[in-house]
Amino acid sequence: MQFLLANEGSVFLEHVTETSPLEAYTILERISIIMADDIRWVKTHCARLDHGGCALLAGVKDNRIVKIKGDPEGFLNKGYVCYKGLASAERLNHPSRLKHPLKRTGERGEGKWERISWEEALETISGNLDKIKAELGARAVAFCQGMPKGLEHFALIRLANIFGTPNVVGTQDVCHAPREVTGVHTCGFYPVADFHHPSRLAVLWGSNITSTNEEGEICRLLLDRMKNGTEIMVVDPRRTALVSRARLWLQLRPGTDDALALGFLNVIIEEGLYDEPFVENWTHGFDRLAAHVKAFTPAKVSETTWVPPDLIREGARLYARSRPASIQWGNAIEQSSTTFDISRALVCLMAICGNLDVAGGNIKANEPKMLPLGKFVRADLIPSKPKEMINAAHGAIPRLMTVPPSLFKKAILDDFPYPVRGAYMQGTNPLVAYAQSPQTFDALNKLDFLAVADIFMTPTAALADVVLPVATHFEFNDIGHCGLGHGILLARPRVVDPPEECWPDIKILNELGKVLVPGEYWYEDYEEMLDALLKPGGYNYTQLVERGFLKGESLFNKYESRGFKTPTGKVELVLSQAEKWGLPPLPRCRGLQASQDPDYPLILTSRKSRYYLHSSYRWVDSLRRKNPHPKIEMHPETALEYGIQDGDEVVIETKMGAITQVAHLTDAIHPKTVYAAYGWWFPESSAESQYGWKRSNYNMLTSAENIGKEFGTPDLKGIPCRIRPDTAPKP
Ligand SMILES: Nc1nc2c(c(=O)[nH]1)N[C@H]1C(S)=C(S)[C@@H](COP(=O)(O)OP(=O)(O)OC[C@H]3O[C@@H](n4cnc5c(=O)[nH]c(N)nc54)[C@H](O)[C@@H]3O)O[C@H]1N2
Ligand SMILES: Nc1nc2c(c(=O)[nH]1)N[C@H]1C(S)=C(S)[C@@H](COP(=O)(O)OP(=O)(O)OC[C@H]3O[C@@H](n4cnc5c(=O)[nH]c(N)nc54)[C@H](O)[C@@H]3O)O[C@H]1N2
Ligand code: SF4
Ligand SMILES: [Mo]
């Protein structure tokens, strides 16, 4: 018998794919579940598949989630839900999830494990971290997290502070810290794009919002704005989904955003298109900025960026003349060693065009009242943190309170500025997510002790000494968007019980804390943390769940009465304390280079897959079917030049290493640019190979050495590379 599956959105019989009896059965089973009328629908918010934010309706039957729908009442998504969100039930119910604490029995990375009790797991972790603390001091232990997911990030910082280490490692170097911290230094706050009020223009600058919906800037909000007249401009090397609806598209050469932003400033200042009263009253150093950007003429900038001079002028004029206008800035601006300068230039642009702190521009989102996070994390216990943390020895920017992974690895491998020998990692997969994976492998192996808390066995967990099984989203009470700077708190109540012995991270941290540093710091029950955070706002967790979300009041033009929270009280186009902080006073440019290394004639960059979150969820079958292989995208002309056909295996090489991905031809990108997929490993591969982390992993190609000083940021996008068909014999 043949089993046929209609392709997505298709009602025609010819659009079918043959499928296995097992898959057909699974789908029929799912349909019968969905049609059953004994499903209980529970309201919650999505998370852990990106930063989250969509309000969801979870259909529950027999303590299992069987279906997910977008909640039409959701204030950020109004019923929208993406593929990842829809796959939540499958993610939760996956048979291979970690369900018990494990202890390594064989050599590190050999894939041999023994099941242990929670008590033994916590004692083992505590014993090992304490031993390192006794020998080398608490700072020789690091607490690490990747993309913050919920309250667990702050509970982790709390545990680190109480334990006494200043080193909380995070991926913020390539994700949001540059925007946030540079914003604070320049204008006193983190300027987020305001999609909650009308704008005349929204600029998508290296942000692929219809796929990534970053930090709750759910694309549905922008699409609604566009229906009501907001125009868009896209600054992206790729013809993204929204380009077809854009007024302008600036297809720049990857890695040249600093030059383009300075070119915009040049045009706007030379043509007098800036907001004169604002510049006069509320900016510091305008004349110096004006003199500085004179060199960045459209003609010069065009050589570097490949954007025609007229289009640079048109883009700059459009932004300056459309008030209010917002800039939705994406990862592209912060996955570059020049991220500090790009961010500086963009905040200057917002400022001189009068788009800061105005409705529909880039705003300081006002947070709902809650316990200040500094209090929650007990920052008072470690007042010397800025001086003690690894960052200090590297002259990183003040106010960056997490350690960049590249500096963390240096501490392990070179003992600089001091040795780090132990790590507790939650919600992160450094072997695939950090730049320069072979170096990460060496660093993880050099640790005396590594504990990893995850929902699934990953390449990183495979190198751990102890692995902890966590309960994840929908399985415990959590608060979403806490500390993200978007002015909202979301209720994410428990919908079902976690499987077997899985504990939520916040419970693990609370219980580990009790063993590690007993005393008055810990809560009897971890859920008390939720109430403690909400109490100053006059709520408890149950009340938050009843309301669904809290949003701070919308307040604009606050500077008129209070000034900007900078040393001069104005937006600092020139940083007044640059010398004291060791920062360049004006936004720099890496150089108006037009040449390219002849050995590496193409430029490599990336975007995130709409079906995965970083390296996560390659094991969720429905998502894997949508995107089964790591794809290298190239222009058909490029493929022809290199003798590559669609579907061929291709070797991608940079100075750092080589990987293999599958060719996909597209004219959405420039012939000199290639896009490789990021985040790949193969859960179906062997444990001893740590699940094939070397084969297709983008970070085999990146370097953690040439990093920006301010944020320790490596170049992840805009890297010189070369390609060739993979002719090696296949096993
Ligand atoms: N589906 C999905 N959603 C996610 C995530 C995920 O992994 N998957 N991750 C979440 C996280 S943690 C984050 S931080 C956000 C990030 O979300 P985004 O900021 O959207 O990140 P990316 O997809 O990496 O890149 C965005 C855009 O940058 C473009 N680009 C590439 N190189 C350059 C360049 O040199 N200059 C410019 N101007 N553009 C360039 C790409 O074509 C792409 O359109 O997404 C969140 N949402
Ligand atoms: N080359 C390149 N490198 C990049 C990026 C890029 O675009 N290109 N993007 C960067 C960005 S923006 C970021 S934010 C980082 C992301 O870096 P990471 O956050 O380290 O990335 P993930 O691969 O998503 O790893 C998250 C892990 O958390 C697990 N997990 C899921 N839910 C839970 C939970 O509730 N608790 C716990 N304990 N674990 C859970 C998942 O199974 C997964 O293994 O990567 C950065 N690295
Ligand atoms: S866009 Fe993000 S928050 Fe919304 S359903 Fe998808 S994964 Fe969840
Ligand atoms: Mo991120």
Coordinates of C-alpha atoms in Angstrom, one line a residue, residues 243-597:
V243 CA 11.7 43.4 0.2
S244 CA 8.8 42.9 -2.3
R245 CA 6.8 45.3 -0.1
A246 CA 9.6 47.7 0.6
R247 CA 9.9 51.3 -0.7
L248 CA 13.7 50.8 -0.9
W249 CA 16.1 47.9 -0.6
L250 CA 19.8 48.5 0.0
Q251 CA 21.6 45.3 -0.9
L252 CA 24.9 45.9 0.8
R253 CA 28.0 43.8 0.9
P254 CA 28.0 41.8 4.1
G255 CA 30.1 43.2 6.9
T256 CA 30.0 46.9 5.7
D257 CA 27.2 48.3 7.8
D258 CA 29.6 50.6 9.6
A259 CA 30.5 52.4 6.3
L260 CA 26.8 52.5 5.2
A261 CA 25.6 54.0 8.5
L262 CA 28.4 56.7 8.2
G263 CA 27.4 57.3 4.6
F264 CA 23.8 58.0 5.8
L265 CA 25.1 60.4 8.4
N266 CA 27.2 62.2 5.7
V267 CA 24.2 62.7 3.4
I268 CA 21.8 63.8 6.1
I269 CA 24.3 66.3 7.6
E270 CA 25.6 67.6 4.2
E271 CA 22.1 68.1 2.9
G272 CA 20.8 69.7 6.2
L273 CA 18.1 67.1 6.6
Y274 CA 18.5 66.7 10.3
D275 CA 16.2 67.9 13.0
E276 CA 17.8 71.2 13.8
P277 CA 16.0 72.1 17.1
F278 CA 16.7 68.6 18.5
V279 CA 20.3 68.7 17.4
E280 CA 20.7 72.2 18.9
N281 CA 19.1 71.4 22.2
W282 CA 19.7 67.8 22.9
T283 CA 22.9 66.6 21.3
H284 CA 26.5 66.8 22.4
G285 CA 29.3 67.1 19.7
F286 CA 27.3 67.6 16.5
D287 CA 30.0 69.7 14.9
R288 CA 32.7 67.1 15.5
L289 CA 30.4 64.4 14.2
A290 CA 29.7 66.5 11.1
A291 CA 33.4 67.0 10.4
H292 CA 34.1 63.3 11.1
V293 CA 31.5 62.0 8.5
K294 CA 32.6 64.3 5.7
A295 CA 34.9 61.6 4.4
F296 CA 32.1 59.1 4.1
T297 CA 30.7 60.4 0.8
P298 CA 28.2 58.2 -1.0
A299 CA 30.8 57.6 -3.8
K300 CA 33.4 56.4 -1.3
V301 CA 30.9 54.4 0.8
S302 CA 29.6 52.8 -2.4
E303 CA 33.0 51.3 -3.2
T304 CA 32.9 49.4 0.0
T305 CA 29.3 48.5 0.4
W306 CA 28.4 47.9 -3.3
V307 CA 25.3 50.1 -2.8
P308 CA 25.1 52.6 -5.6
P309 CA 25.7 56.2 -4.5
D310 CA 22.3 57.4 -5.5
L311 CA 20.6 54.6 -3.5
I312 CA 22.6 55.6 -0.5
R313 CA 21.4 59.2 -0.9
E314 CA 17.8 58.1 -1.5
G315 CA 17.9 55.8 1.6
A316 CA 19.4 58.5 3.8
R317 CA 16.8 61.1 2.6
L318 CA 13.9 58.7 3.0
Y319 CA 14.9 58.0 6.6
A320 CA 15.5 61.7 7.5
R321 CA 12.3 62.9 5.9
S322 CA 9.9 60.3 7.3
R323 CA 9.3 61.2 10.9
P324 CA 8.7 59.3 13.0
A325 CA 10.8 56.5 11.7
S326 CA 12.0 53.4 13.6
I327 CA 15.0 51.3 13.0
Q328 CA 14.5 47.6 13.7
W329 CA 18.2 46.5 14.0
G330 CA 19.1 42.9 13.8
N331 CA 21.9 40.5 14.6
A332 CA 23.7 41.6 11.5
I333 CA 24.9 44.8 13.2
E334 CA 26.2 42.9 16.2
Q335 CA 27.8 39.9 14.7
S336 CA 30.7 42.0 13.6
S337 CA 33.9 43.0 15.4
T338 CA 32.8 46.6 14.6
T339 CA 29.5 46.2 16.3
F340 CA 30.2 49.1 18.8
D341 CA 30.8 51.5 15.9
I342 CA 27.8 50.4 13.9
S343 CA 25.6 50.7 17.0
R344 CA 27.0 54.1 17.8
A345 CA 26.4 55.3 14.2
L346 CA 22.8 54.1 14.2
V347 CA 22.0 55.8 17.5
C348 CA 23.5 59.0 16.2
L349 CA 21.3 58.6 13.1
M350 CA 18.2 58.1 15.2
A351 CA 19.1 61.1 17.3
I352 CA 19.9 63.7 14.6
C353 CA 16.7 62.8 12.7
G354 CA 14.6 63.4 15.9
N355 CA 13.5 59.8 16.1
L356 CA 14.6 59.0 19.7
D357 CA 12.1 58.7 22.5
V358 CA 9.2 59.6 20.2
A359 CA 6.1 57.4 19.5
G360 CA 6.7 55.3 16.4
G361 CA 10.5 55.9 16.6
N362 CA 13.1 54.2 18.8
I363 CA 12.0 54.4 22.4
K364 CA 12.9 53.5 25.9
A365 CA 10.3 51.0 26.7
N366 CA 8.9 51.7 30.1
E367 CA 9.0 48.6 32.3
P368 CA 6.0 47.5 34.4
K369 CA 6.8 47.9 38.1
M370 CA 8.5 44.9 39.6
L371 CA 11.4 44.1 41.9
P372 CA 14.6 45.7 40.3
L373 CA 16.6 42.9 38.8
G374 CA 19.8 44.1 40.5
K375 CA 18.0 43.3 43.8
F376 CA 16.7 40.0 42.6
V377 CA 20.2 38.8 41.5
R378 CA 21.7 40.1 44.8
A379 CA 24.3 42.4 43.0
D380 CA 25.0 43.8 46.4
L381 CA 26.9 40.6 47.3
I382 CA 29.6 41.3 44.7
P383 CA 30.2 45.0 44.5
S384 CA 33.6 44.5 42.9
K385 CA 32.2 42.5 40.0
P386 CA 33.1 45.1 37.2
K387 CA 36.7 45.1 38.3
E388 CA 36.9 41.3 39.1
M389 CA 35.3 39.9 36.0
I390 CA 37.4 38.6 33.1
N391 CA 36.2 41.5 30.9
A392 CA 38.1 44.0 33.0
A393 CA 41.5 42.7 31.9
H394 CA 40.5 43.1 28.3
G395 CA 39.3 46.7 28.6
A396 CA 35.8 45.7 27.5
I397 CA 33.1 48.3 27.7
P398 CA 31.8 49.3 31.1
R399 CA 28.2 48.1 31.8
L400 CA 28.7 44.8 29.9
M401 CA 27.8 42.5 32.8
T402 CA 28.3 39.1 31.0
V403 CA 31.6 37.6 29.9
P404 CA 31.9 37.3 26.1
P405 CA 32.5 33.6 25.2
S406 CA 35.8 34.4 23.4
L407 CA 37.2 35.9 26.6
F408 CA 35.8 33.0 28.7
K409 CA 37.6 30.5 26.4
K410 CA 40.9 32.5 26.8
A411 CA 40.6 32.3 30.5
I412 CA 40.3 28.5 30.3
L413 CA 43.0 27.9 27.7
D414 CA 45.6 30.6 28.5
D415 CA 44.8 31.3 32.2
F416 CA 44.3 34.9 31.2
P417 CA 43.6 37.0 33.3
Y418 CA 43.3 34.1 35.6
P419 CA 42.4 30.4 35.3
V420 CA 38.8 29.2 34.9
R421 CA 38.4 25.5 35.6
G422 CA 34.7 24.8 36.3
A423 CA 31.5 25.7 34.5
Y424 CA 27.8 25.2 35.0
M425 CA 25.9 25.6 31.7
Q426 CA 22.2 25.9 31.1
G427 CA 20.2 26.5 27.9
T428 CA 23.3 26.7 25.8
N429 CA 25.2 24.7 23.2
P430 CA 28.6 26.4 23.0
L431 CA 30.3 23.8 20.8
V432 CA 28.0 24.9 18.0
A433 CA 26.9 28.4 19.1
Y434 CA 30.3 30.0 20.0
A435 CA 32.7 31.3 17.3
Q436 CA 35.7 28.9 16.5
S437 CA 34.3 25.6 17.5
P438 CA 37.6 23.6 17.6
Q439 CA 38.8 26.1 20.2
T440 CA 35.6 25.7 22.1
F441 CA 36.1 21.9 22.0
D442 CA 39.6 22.3 23.5
A443 CA 38.3 24.7 26.2
L444 CA 35.4 22.4 27.3
N445 CA 37.9 19.5 27.4
K446 CA 40.3 21.5 29.5
L447 CA 37.7 22.2 32.3
D448 CA 38.2 20.2 35.5
F449 CA 34.4 20.0 35.8
L450 CA 31.5 20.7 33.5
A451 CA 27.8 20.4 34.3
V452 CA 25.2 20.9 31.6
A453 CA 21.4 21.3 32.0
D454 CA 19.4 20.8 28.9
I455 CA 16.3 19.1 27.5
F456 CA 18.2 16.9 25.1
M457 CA 21.6 15.4 24.7
T458 CA 23.7 17.9 22.6
P459 CA 27.3 18.0 21.4
T460 CA 28.1 20.2 24.4
A461 CA 26.2 18.0 26.9
A462 CA 28.1 15.0 25.4
L463 CA 31.3 16.5 26.9
A464 CA 29.9 17.1 30.4
D465 CA 30.6 15.3 33.6
V466 CA 27.1 15.7 34.8
V467 CA 24.0 16.2 32.7
L468 CA 20.7 17.5 34.2
P469 CA 17.3 16.9 32.6
V470 CA 15.3 20.1 32.6
A471 CA 11.6 20.8 32.4
T472 CA 11.0 23.3 29.7
H473 CA 8.4 25.7 28.6
F474 CA 4.7 24.7 29.3
E475 CA 6.0 22.5 32.1
F476 CA 6.5 25.0 34.9
N477 CA 5.4 28.5 35.9
D478 CA 7.6 31.2 34.3
I479 CA 7.7 34.9 33.6
G480 CA 8.6 35.8 30.1
H481 CA 10.4 38.8 28.6
C482 CA 11.8 39.8 32.0
G483 CA 14.8 42.0 31.5
L484 CA 14.7 42.2 27.7
G485 CA 14.0 45.9 27.7
H486 CA 10.8 45.8 25.7
G487 CA 8.5 47.0 28.6
I488 CA 6.5 43.8 29.0
L489 CA 6.2 40.8 31.3
L490 CA 4.4 37.7 30.0
A491 CA 2.7 35.0 31.9
R492 CA 3.9 31.5 30.9
P493 CA 2.0 29.3 33.3
R494 CA 2.5 25.5 33.6
V495 CA 0.2 23.7 31.2
V496 CA 1.3 20.1 31.8
D497 CA 3.6 18.3 34.2
P498 CA 7.2 17.7 33.2
P499 CA 8.2 14.1 32.3
E500 CA 9.7 11.8 34.9
E501 CA 12.6 13.5 36.8
C502 CA 12.8 16.8 34.8
W503 CA 13.1 19.9 36.9
P504 CA 12.8 23.5 35.7
D505 CA 16.1 25.5 35.7
I506 CA 14.9 27.8 38.4
K507 CA 14.2 24.9 40.7
I508 CA 17.6 23.3 39.9
L509 CA 19.3 26.6 40.7
N510 CA 17.3 27.1 43.9
E511 CA 18.1 23.6 45.1
L512 CA 21.7 23.7 44.0
G513 CA 22.1 27.0 45.7
K514 CA 20.9 25.4 49.0
V515 CA 23.6 22.8 48.8
L516 CA 26.3 25.1 47.4
V517 CA 25.9 28.1 49.7
P518 CA 23.3 27.3 52.4
G519 CA 21.8 30.2 54.1
E520 CA 19.1 32.8 53.9
Y521 CA 19.4 33.3 50.1
W522 CA 17.2 30.5 49.0
Y523 CA 13.5 30.1 48.7
E524 CA 11.7 27.2 50.3
D525 CA 9.9 26.7 47.0
Y526 CA 11.3 28.1 43.7
E527 CA 7.9 29.5 42.8
E528 CA 8.2 32.1 45.6
M529 CA 10.7 33.8 43.3
L530 CA 7.9 34.6 40.9
D531 CA 5.8 36.3 43.6
A532 CA 8.9 38.1 45.0
L533 CA 9.6 39.7 41.6
L534 CA 6.0 40.7 41.0
K535 CA 5.2 42.0 44.5
P536 CA 6.4 45.6 44.1
G537 CA 3.9 46.0 41.2
G538 CA 1.1 44.8 43.4
Y539 CA 0.6 41.4 41.8
N540 CA 1.3 37.8 42.6
Y541 CA 1.9 35.1 40.0
T542 CA -1.8 33.9 39.9
Q543 CA -2.9 37.5 39.2
L544 CA -0.3 37.8 36.4
V545 CA -1.6 34.6 34.8
E546 CA -5.2 36.0 35.1
R547 CA -4.1 39.2 33.3
G548 CA -1.9 37.4 30.8
F549 CA 0.7 40.2 30.5
L550 CA 1.8 43.4 32.1
K551 CA 3.0 46.4 29.9
G552 CA 4.6 49.5 31.2
E553 CA 2.8 52.7 30.5
S554 CA 3.8 54.3 27.2
L555 CA 5.7 57.5 27.9
F556 CA 7.5 59.6 25.3
N557 CA 9.6 62.8 25.1
K558 CA 10.7 62.2 28.7
Y559 CA 14.0 64.0 27.9
E560 CA 12.1 67.3 27.7
S561 CA 11.7 67.3 31.5
R562 CA 14.6 65.1 32.6
G563 CA 17.2 65.3 30.0
F564 CA 19.0 62.2 28.7
K565 CA 20.7 60.0 31.3
T566 CA 24.2 60.6 30.0
P567 CA 27.0 62.6 31.6
T568 CA 26.1 65.7 29.5
G569 CA 22.3 65.2 29.8
K570 CA 22.2 65.1 26.0
V571 CA 22.6 62.4 23.3
E572 CA 26.4 62.0 23.1
L573 CA 27.2 62.0 19.4
V574 CA 30.7 62.4 20.8
L575 CA 31.2 60.4 23.9
S576 CA 32.1 62.9 26.7
Q577 CA 33.7 60.2 28.8
A578 CA 35.4 58.4 26.0
E579 CA 38.9 58.6 27.5
K580 CA 37.9 57.5 30.9
W581 CA 36.0 54.5 29.5
G582 CA 38.7 53.7 26.9
L583 CA 36.2 54.1 24.1
P584 CA 36.6 55.8 20.7
P585 CA 34.7 59.1 20.9
L586 CA 33.2 59.0 17.4
P587 CA 31.8 56.0 15.4
R588 CA 34.7 54.5 13.4
C589 CA 34.8 52.5 10.2
R590 CA 36.9 49.4 9.7
G591 CA 38.2 51.1 6.5
L592 CA 36.8 51.8 3.1
Q593 CA 38.5 48.7 1.7
A594 CA 37.4 47.7 -1.7
S595 CA 39.8 44.8 -2.2
Q596 CA 39.2 41.1 -1.3
D597 CA 41.7 38.4 -0.6

